[in-house]
Amino acid sequence: RKEVEQDPGPFNVPEGATVAFNCTYSNSASQSFFWYRQDCRKEPKLLMSVYSSGNEDGRFTAQLNRASQYISLLIRDSKLSDSATYLCAVLGSARQLTFGSGTQLTVLP
Amino acid sequence: NAGVTQTPKFQVLKTGQSMTLQCAQDMNHNSMYWYRQDPGMGLRLIYYSASEGTTDKGEVPNGYNVSRLNKREFSLRLESAAPSQTSVYFCASSEGISSYNEQFFGPGTRLTVL
């Protein structure tokens, strides 16, 4: 079993839709959690950190469920510019960041 | 500030050739990292340097060596390239390796080994 697993998609959604991604992790000792965005042929960029209480940044909401060992990302009112690959990342006890393989999102006009 | 820079952007090697990928950051960060990204595999950590003067193996270190030349620069060397090392290589840096330090990535080096 991979340490961090994501549904690869692709997710194709119309503009204005709400879309949610999940990411599961296997190491219960994992300490910190992140969502990165990666545009085609570009480097990953941090979208948001995921805190235990859940956090929101505009149209984006991230949540952590330690009991079930997953994190989620919710995007409301999708824009064309949200089209990208979304990578979850988990910081383990060895202070190493482990990435999921990414979920591809395409927002359609 | 340029952030994290990497050279070269593209490289084609023949099996058995060697090369060094260069990475530099101008954010005065303590920690630096090398990842590779393959289709369907996500990013995998090759080596990292928590601070100047230290380096540690990541998930996939075999076939690679690294040098933390100074606080700014962290290079990755392939001594004898193999087709399995065809990948996109990303360098990253962060203030430190603690929980909340964001990693900033360079633009990547696309390497093909024939």
PDB file of C-alpha atoms in Angstrom:
ATOM      1  CA  ARG A   1       0.000   0.000   0.000  1.00  0.00           C
ATOM      2  CA  LYS A   2       1.309   3.437  -0.924  1.00  0.00           C
ATOM      3  CA  GLU A   3       1.961   5.806   1.971  1.00  0.00           C
ATOM      4  CA  VAL A   4      -0.186   8.501   0.395  1.00  0.00           C
ATOM      5  CA  GLU A   5      -2.938   7.704  -2.082  1.00  0.00           C
ATOM      6  CA  GLN A   6      -5.075   9.922  -4.264  1.00  0.00           C
ATOM      7  CA  ASP A   7      -7.698   9.277  -6.897  1.00  0.00           C
ATOM      8  CA  PRO A   8      -5.832  10.248 -10.103  1.00  0.00           C
ATOM      9  CA  GLY A   9      -8.990  11.423 -11.840  1.00  0.00           C
ATOM     10  CA  PRO A  10      -9.307  13.080 -14.191  1.00  0.00           C
ATOM     11  CA  PHE A  11     -12.118  15.144 -12.755  1.00  0.00           C
ATOM     12  CA  ASN A  12     -13.897  17.129 -15.463  1.00  0.00           C
ATOM     13  CA  VAL A  13     -16.355  19.620 -14.005  1.00  0.00           C
ATOM     14  CA  PRO A  14     -18.281  22.601 -15.390  1.00  0.00           C
ATOM     15  CA  GLU A  15     -17.484  26.137 -14.280  1.00  0.00           C
ATOM     16  CA  GLY A  16     -19.225  26.969 -11.039  1.00  0.00           C
ATOM     17  CA  ALA A  17     -19.309  23.383  -9.810  1.00  0.00           C
ATOM     18  CA  THR A  18     -18.108  22.204  -6.430  1.00  0.00           C
ATOM     19  CA  VAL A  19     -15.501  19.473  -6.493  1.00  0.00           C
ATOM     20  CA  ALA A  20     -13.865  17.526  -3.688  1.00  0.00           C
ATOM     21  CA  PHE A  21     -10.663  15.503  -3.585  1.00  0.00           C
ATOM     22  CA  ASN A  22      -9.631  13.032  -0.938  1.00  0.00           C
ATOM     23  CA  CYS A  23      -6.218  11.775   0.008  1.00  0.00           C
ATOM     24  CA  THR A  24      -5.529   8.889   2.376  1.00  0.00           C
ATOM     25  CA  TYR A  25      -2.311   8.300   4.289  1.00  0.00           C
ATOM     26  CA  SER A  26      -1.063   5.158   5.957  1.00  0.00           C
ATOM     27  CA  ASN A  27       1.293   6.457   8.659  1.00  0.00           C
ATOM     28  CA  SER A  28      -0.700   7.372  11.742  1.00  0.00           C
ATOM     29  CA  ALA A  29       2.339   9.273  13.087  1.00  0.00           C
ATOM     30  CA  SER A  30       2.151  11.793  10.240  1.00  0.00           C
ATOM     31  CA  GLN A  31       2.437  15.297  11.567  1.00  0.00           C
ATOM     32  CA  SER A  32       1.549  17.848   8.935  1.00  0.00           C
ATOM     33  CA  PHE A  33      -0.523  17.896   5.815  1.00  0.00           C
ATOM     34  CA  PHE A  34      -0.564  20.052   2.709  1.00  0.00           C
ATOM     35  CA  TRP A  35      -2.228  20.558  -0.638  1.00  0.00           C
ATOM     36  CA  TYR A  36      -0.058  21.648  -3.557  1.00  0.00           C
ATOM     37  CA  ARG A  37      -1.171  22.758  -6.994  1.00  0.00           C
ATOM     38  CA  GLN A  38       0.837  21.861 -10.092  1.00  0.00           C
ATOM     39  CA  ASP A  39       0.135  23.348 -13.492  1.00  0.00           C
ATOM     40  CA  CYS A  40       1.104  21.410 -16.595  1.00  0.00           C
ATOM     41  CA  ARG A  41       4.896  21.170 -16.938  1.00  0.00           C
ATOM     42  CA  LYS A  42       5.420  23.513 -14.004  1.00  0.00           C
ATOM     43  CA  GLU A  43       6.654  23.126 -10.453  1.00  0.00           C
ATOM     44  CA  PRO A  44       4.317  22.376  -7.524  1.00  0.00           C
ATOM     45  CA  LYS A  45       3.227  25.372  -5.467  1.00  0.00           C
ATOM     46  CA  LEU A  46       1.724  25.282  -2.002  1.00  0.00           C
ATOM     47  CA  LEU A  47      -2.028  25.837  -2.110  1.00  0.00           C
ATOM     48  CA  MET A  48      -2.723  25.449   1.576  1.00  0.00           C
ATOM     49  CA  SER A  49      -1.675  23.698   4.733  1.00  0.00           C
ATOM     50  CA  VAL A  50      -4.255  21.495   6.428  1.00  0.00           C
ATOM     51  CA  TYR A  51      -4.908  22.067  10.104  1.00  0.00           C
ATOM     52  CA  SER A  52      -6.674  19.774  12.541  1.00  0.00           C
ATOM     53  CA  SER A  53      -9.643  22.094  12.847  1.00  0.00           C
ATOM     54  CA  GLY A  54      -9.990  22.489   9.110  1.00  0.00           C
ATOM     55  CA  ASN A  55      -9.226  25.686   7.282  1.00  0.00           C
ATOM     56  CA  GLU A  56     -10.626  27.815   4.531  1.00  0.00           C
ATOM     57  CA  ASP A  57      -9.043  30.172   2.039  1.00  0.00           C
ATOM     58  CA  GLY A  58     -11.609  31.815  -0.191  1.00  0.00           C
ATOM     59  CA  ARG A  59     -13.195  29.123  -2.353  1.00  0.00           C
ATOM     60  CA  PHE A  60     -10.893  26.418  -0.987  1.00  0.00           C
ATOM     61  CA  THR A  61     -11.525  24.378   2.153  1.00  0.00           C
ATOM     62  CA  ALA A  62      -9.151  21.763   3.534  1.00  0.00           C
ATOM     63  CA  GLN A  63     -10.020  19.247   6.223  1.00  0.00           C
ATOM     64  CA  LEU A  64      -8.159  16.584   8.157  1.00  0.00           C
ATOM     65  CA  ASN A  65      -9.684  13.420   9.580  1.00  0.00           C
ATOM     66  CA  ARG A  66      -7.031  11.781  11.767  1.00  0.00           C
ATOM     67  CA  ALA A  67      -9.294   8.907  12.846  1.00  0.00           C
ATOM     68  CA  SER A  68      -9.828   7.784   9.262  1.00  0.00           C
ATOM     69  CA  GLN A  69      -6.430   9.054   8.095  1.00  0.00           C
ATOM     70  CA  TYR A  70      -7.481  11.208   5.213  1.00  0.00           C
ATOM     71  CA  ILE A  71      -7.376  14.819   4.144  1.00  0.00           C
ATOM     72  CA  SER A  72      -9.742  16.516   1.763  1.00  0.00           C
ATOM     73  CA  LEU A  73      -9.817  19.571  -0.464  1.00  0.00           C
ATOM     74  CA  LEU A  74     -13.070  21.212  -1.472  1.00  0.00           C
ATOM     75  CA  ILE A  75     -13.190  23.753  -4.273  1.00  0.00           C
ATOM     76  CA  ARG A  76     -16.375  25.787  -4.554  1.00  0.00           C
ATOM     77  CA  ASP A  77     -17.505  27.801  -7.580  1.00  0.00           C
ATOM     78  CA  SER A  78     -14.814  26.292  -9.827  1.00  0.00           C
ATOM     79  CA  LYS A  79     -13.049  28.619 -12.254  1.00  0.00           C
ATOM     80  CA  LEU A  80     -11.330  27.737 -15.519  1.00  0.00           C
ATOM     81  CA  SER A  81      -8.092  28.818 -13.840  1.00  0.00           C
ATOM     82  CA  ASP A  82      -8.502  26.051 -11.238  1.00  0.00           C
ATOM     83  CA  SER A  83      -7.603  23.473 -13.900  1.00  0.00           C
ATOM     84  CA  ALA A  84      -4.426  21.820 -12.652  1.00  0.00           C
ATOM     85  CA  THR A  85      -3.162  18.765 -10.827  1.00  0.00           C
ATOM     86  CA  TYR A  86      -3.657  18.813  -7.068  1.00  0.00           C
ATOM     87  CA  LEU A  87      -1.099  16.984  -4.967  1.00  0.00           C
ATOM     88  CA  CYS A  88      -1.535  16.110  -1.344  1.00  0.00           C
ATOM     89  CA  ALA A  89       1.584  15.875   0.792  1.00  0.00           C
ATOM     90  CA  VAL A  90       2.133  14.404   4.230  1.00  0.00           C
ATOM     91  CA  LEU A  91       5.049  15.127   6.567  1.00  0.00           C
ATOM     92  CA  GLY A  92       6.004  12.015   8.482  1.00  0.00           C
ATOM     93  CA  SER A  93       7.959  11.472  11.660  1.00  0.00           C
ATOM     94  CA  ALA A  94      11.199  11.322   9.660  1.00  0.00           C
ATOM     95  CA  ARG A  95      10.566  14.949   8.609  1.00  0.00           C
ATOM     96  CA  GLN A  96      10.231  13.857   5.004  1.00  0.00           C
ATOM     97  CA  LEU A  97       7.393  15.056   2.799  1.00  0.00           C
ATOM     98  CA  THR A  98       5.610  12.247   0.958  1.00  0.00           C
ATOM     99  CA  PHE A  99       3.442  13.228  -1.998  1.00  0.00           C
ATOM    100  CA  GLY A 100       0.444  11.567  -3.505  1.00  0.00           C
ATOM    101  CA  SER A 101       0.480  10.981  -7.241  1.00  0.00           C
ATOM    102  CA  GLY A 102      -1.910  13.864  -7.845  1.00  0.00           C
ATOM    103  CA  THR A 103      -5.496  14.376  -8.979  1.00  0.00           C
ATOM    104  CA  GLN A 104      -6.039  16.060 -12.319  1.00  0.00           C
ATOM    105  CA  LEU A 105      -8.839  18.632 -12.489  1.00  0.00           C
ATOM    106  CA  THR A 106     -10.201  20.181 -15.670  1.00  0.00           C
ATOM    107  CA  VAL A 107     -12.833  22.895 -15.338  1.00  0.00           C
ATOM    108  CA  LEU A 108     -14.903  23.150 -18.505  1.00  0.00           C
ATOM    109  CA  PRO A 109     -16.534  26.329 -19.839  1.00  0.00           C
TER     110      PRO A 109
ATOM    111  CA  ASN B   1      14.248  37.433  -5.761  1.00  0.00           C
ATOM    112  CA  ALA B   2      14.551  34.537  -8.204  1.00  0.00           C
ATOM    113  CA  GLY B   3      13.514  31.972  -5.567  1.00  0.00           C
ATOM    114  CA  VAL B   4      14.823  28.535  -6.514  1.00  0.00           C
ATOM    115  CA  THR B   5      16.670  28.199  -9.796  1.00  0.00           C
ATOM    116  CA  GLN B   6      17.761  25.021 -11.550  1.00  0.00           C
ATOM    117  CA  THR B   7      20.084  24.342 -14.443  1.00  0.00           C
ATOM    118  CA  PRO B   8      19.849  22.922 -16.998  1.00  0.00           C
ATOM    119  CA  LYS B   9      16.147  22.975 -17.935  1.00  0.00           C
ATOM    120  CA  PHE B  10      16.494  20.047 -20.328  1.00  0.00           C
ATOM    121  CA  GLN B  11      19.152  17.379 -20.784  1.00  0.00           C
ATOM    122  CA  VAL B  12      19.553  14.250 -22.880  1.00  0.00           C
ATOM    123  CA  LEU B  13      22.188  11.732 -21.817  1.00  0.00           C
ATOM    124  CA  LYS B  14      23.357   8.404 -23.090  1.00  0.00           C
ATOM    125  CA  THR B  15      23.437   5.445 -20.726  1.00  0.00           C
ATOM    126  CA  GLY B  16      26.604   5.558 -18.651  1.00  0.00           C
ATOM    127  CA  GLN B  17      27.218   9.282 -18.974  1.00  0.00           C
ATOM    128  CA  SER B  18      27.469  11.443 -15.896  1.00  0.00           C
ATOM    129  CA  MET B  19      26.090  14.865 -15.155  1.00  0.00           C
ATOM    130  CA  THR B  20      25.378  17.269 -12.322  1.00  0.00           C
ATOM    131  CA  LEU B  21      22.115  19.105 -11.835  1.00  0.00           C
ATOM    132  CA  GLN B  22      22.555  22.485 -10.201  1.00  0.00           C
ATOM    133  CA  CYS B  23      20.184  24.172  -7.777  1.00  0.00           C
ATOM    134  CA  ALA B  24      20.435  27.517  -6.019  1.00  0.00           C
ATOM    135  CA  GLN B  25      18.096  29.484  -3.761  1.00  0.00           C
ATOM    136  CA  ASP B  26      18.240  33.119  -2.728  1.00  0.00           C
ATOM    137  CA  MET B  27      15.771  32.987   0.166  1.00  0.00           C
ATOM    138  CA  ASN B  28      18.398  32.267   2.837  1.00  0.00           C
ATOM    139  CA  HIS B  29      16.750  28.920   3.500  1.00  0.00           C
ATOM    140  CA  ASN B  30      18.449  26.316   5.647  1.00  0.00           C
ATOM    141  CA  SER B  31      16.990  23.176   4.079  1.00  0.00           C
ATOM    142  CA  MET B  32      17.129  21.967   0.506  1.00  0.00           C
ATOM    143  CA  TYR B  33      15.725  18.910  -1.282  1.00  0.00           C
ATOM    144  CA  TRP B  34      15.917  16.952  -4.498  1.00  0.00           C
ATOM    145  CA  TYR B  35      12.830  15.143  -5.842  1.00  0.00           C
ATOM    146  CA  ARG B  36      12.077  13.209  -8.965  1.00  0.00           C
ATOM    147  CA  GLN B  37       8.630  13.096 -10.552  1.00  0.00           C
ATOM    148  CA  ASP B  38       7.528  10.255 -12.789  1.00  0.00           C
ATOM    149  CA  PRO B  39       4.081   9.776 -14.388  1.00  0.00           C
ATOM    150  CA  GLY B  40       1.680   8.200 -11.928  1.00  0.00           C
ATOM    151  CA  MET B  41       4.258   8.191  -9.134  1.00  0.00           C
ATOM    152  CA  GLY B  42       4.072  11.671  -7.683  1.00  0.00           C
ATOM    153  CA  LEU B  43       7.188  13.343  -6.340  1.00  0.00           C
ATOM    154  CA  ARG B  44       9.684  11.136  -4.561  1.00  0.00           C
ATOM    155  CA  LEU B  45      12.445  12.450  -2.334  1.00  0.00           C
ATOM    156  CA  ILE B  46      15.958  11.532  -3.479  1.00  0.00           C
ATOM    157  CA  TYR B  47      18.150  13.377  -0.956  1.00  0.00           C
ATOM    158  CA  TYR B  48      17.793  16.328   1.327  1.00  0.00           C
ATOM    159  CA  SER B  49      19.982  18.668   3.309  1.00  0.00           C
ATOM    160  CA  ALA B  50      18.476  19.847   6.560  1.00  0.00           C
ATOM    161  CA  SER B  51      21.167  22.466   6.982  1.00  0.00           C
ATOM    162  CA  GLU B  52      24.475  23.485   5.448  1.00  0.00           C
ATOM    163  CA  GLY B  53      26.996  20.714   5.927  1.00  0.00           C
ATOM    164  CA  THR B  54      24.488  17.863   6.254  1.00  0.00           C
ATOM    165  CA  THR B  55      22.866  15.560   3.719  1.00  0.00           C
ATOM    166  CA  ASP B  56      20.541  12.590   4.173  1.00  0.00           C
ATOM    167  CA  LYS B  57      19.000   9.950   1.966  1.00  0.00           C
ATOM    168  CA  GLY B  58      15.380  10.136   0.991  1.00  0.00           C
ATOM    169  CA  GLU B  59      13.096   7.486  -0.453  1.00  0.00           C
ATOM    170  CA  VAL B  60      15.012   6.798  -3.699  1.00  0.00           C
ATOM    171  CA  PRO B  61      18.725   7.662  -3.282  1.00  0.00           C
ATOM    172  CA  ASN B  62      20.294   4.833  -5.310  1.00  0.00           C
ATOM    173  CA  GLY B  63      22.267   6.033  -8.330  1.00  0.00           C
ATOM    174  CA  TYR B  64      22.579   9.600  -7.052  1.00  0.00           C
ATOM    175  CA  ASN B  65      24.962  11.696  -4.988  1.00  0.00           C
ATOM    176  CA  VAL B  66      24.499  15.181  -3.628  1.00  0.00           C
ATOM    177  CA  SER B  67      26.653  18.058  -2.461  1.00  0.00           C
ATOM    178  CA  ARG B  68      25.546  20.954  -0.301  1.00  0.00           C
ATOM    179  CA  LEU B  69      28.143  23.348  -1.632  1.00  0.00           C
ATOM    180  CA  ASN B  70      27.116  26.229   0.644  1.00  0.00           C
ATOM    181  CA  LYS B  71      23.892  27.550   2.096  1.00  0.00           C
ATOM    182  CA  ARG B  72      22.618  28.614  -1.336  1.00  0.00           C
ATOM    183  CA  GLU B  73      23.550  25.675  -3.517  1.00  0.00           C
ATOM    184  CA  PHE B  74      22.641  21.980  -3.550  1.00  0.00           C
ATOM    185  CA  SER B  75      23.716  19.828  -6.488  1.00  0.00           C
ATOM    186  CA  LEU B  76      22.606  16.376  -7.606  1.00  0.00           C
ATOM    187  CA  ARG B  77      25.005  14.115  -9.476  1.00  0.00           C
ATOM    188  CA  LEU B  78      24.305  11.098 -11.629  1.00  0.00           C
ATOM    189  CA  GLU B  79      27.577   9.193 -11.904  1.00  0.00           C
ATOM    190  CA  SER B  80      26.447   6.660 -14.508  1.00  0.00           C
ATOM    191  CA  ALA B  81      23.055   7.505 -15.937  1.00  0.00           C
ATOM    192  CA  ALA B  82      20.527   4.752 -16.602  1.00  0.00           C
ATOM    193  CA  PRO B  83      17.254   4.867 -18.593  1.00  0.00           C
ATOM    194  CA  SER B  84      15.383   4.371 -15.290  1.00  0.00           C
ATOM    195  CA  GLN B  85      16.621   7.824 -14.276  1.00  0.00           C
ATOM    196  CA  THR B  86      14.638   9.481 -17.051  1.00  0.00           C
ATOM    197  CA  SER B  87      12.425  11.831 -15.077  1.00  0.00           C
ATOM    198  CA  VAL B  88      11.688  15.403 -14.127  1.00  0.00           C
ATOM    199  CA  TYR B  89      13.906  16.550 -11.267  1.00  0.00           C
ATOM    200  CA  PHE B  90      12.768  19.257  -8.880  1.00  0.00           C
ATOM    201  CA  CYS B  91      14.869  21.038  -6.321  1.00  0.00           C
ATOM    202  CA  ALA B  92      13.125  22.655  -3.354  1.00  0.00           C
ATOM    203  CA  SER B  93      14.063  24.690  -0.322  1.00  0.00           C
ATOM    204  CA  SER B  94      12.479  25.628   2.989  1.00  0.00           C
ATOM    205  CA  GLU B  95      13.402  27.640   6.059  1.00  0.00           C
ATOM    206  CA  GLY B  96      13.875  24.407   7.966  1.00  0.00           C
ATOM    207  CA  ILE B  97      12.524  20.889   8.158  1.00  0.00           C
ATOM    208  CA  SER B  98       9.972  21.542  10.869  1.00  0.00           C
ATOM    209  CA  SER B  99       6.297  20.899  10.395  1.00  0.00           C
ATOM    210  CA  TYR B 100       5.137  24.236   9.098  1.00  0.00           C
ATOM    211  CA  ASN B 101       7.919  25.242   6.763  1.00  0.00           C
ATOM    212  CA  GLU B 102       6.623  25.571   3.225  1.00  0.00           C
ATOM    213  CA  GLN B 103       8.798  24.030   0.541  1.00  0.00           C
ATOM    214  CA  PHE B 104       9.408  26.213  -2.514  1.00  0.00           C
ATOM    215  CA  PHE B 105      10.185  24.401  -5.740  1.00  0.00           C
ATOM    216  CA  GLY B 106      12.393  25.254  -8.676  1.00  0.00           C
ATOM    217  CA  PRO B 107      11.133  24.987 -12.289  1.00  0.00           C
ATOM    218  CA  GLY B 108      12.535  21.496 -12.788  1.00  0.00           C
ATOM    219  CA  THR B 109      15.043  19.743 -15.053  1.00  0.00           C
ATOM    220  CA  ARG B 110      13.662  17.370 -17.661  1.00  0.00           C
ATOM    221  CA  LEU B 111      16.194  14.554 -18.097  1.00  0.00           C
ATOM    222  CA  THR B 112      16.070  11.837 -20.721  1.00  0.00           C
ATOM    223  CA  VAL B 113      18.535   8.955 -20.610  1.00  0.00           C
ATOM    224  CA  LEU B 114      18.783   6.975 -23.837  1.00  0.00           C
TER     225      LEU B 114
END
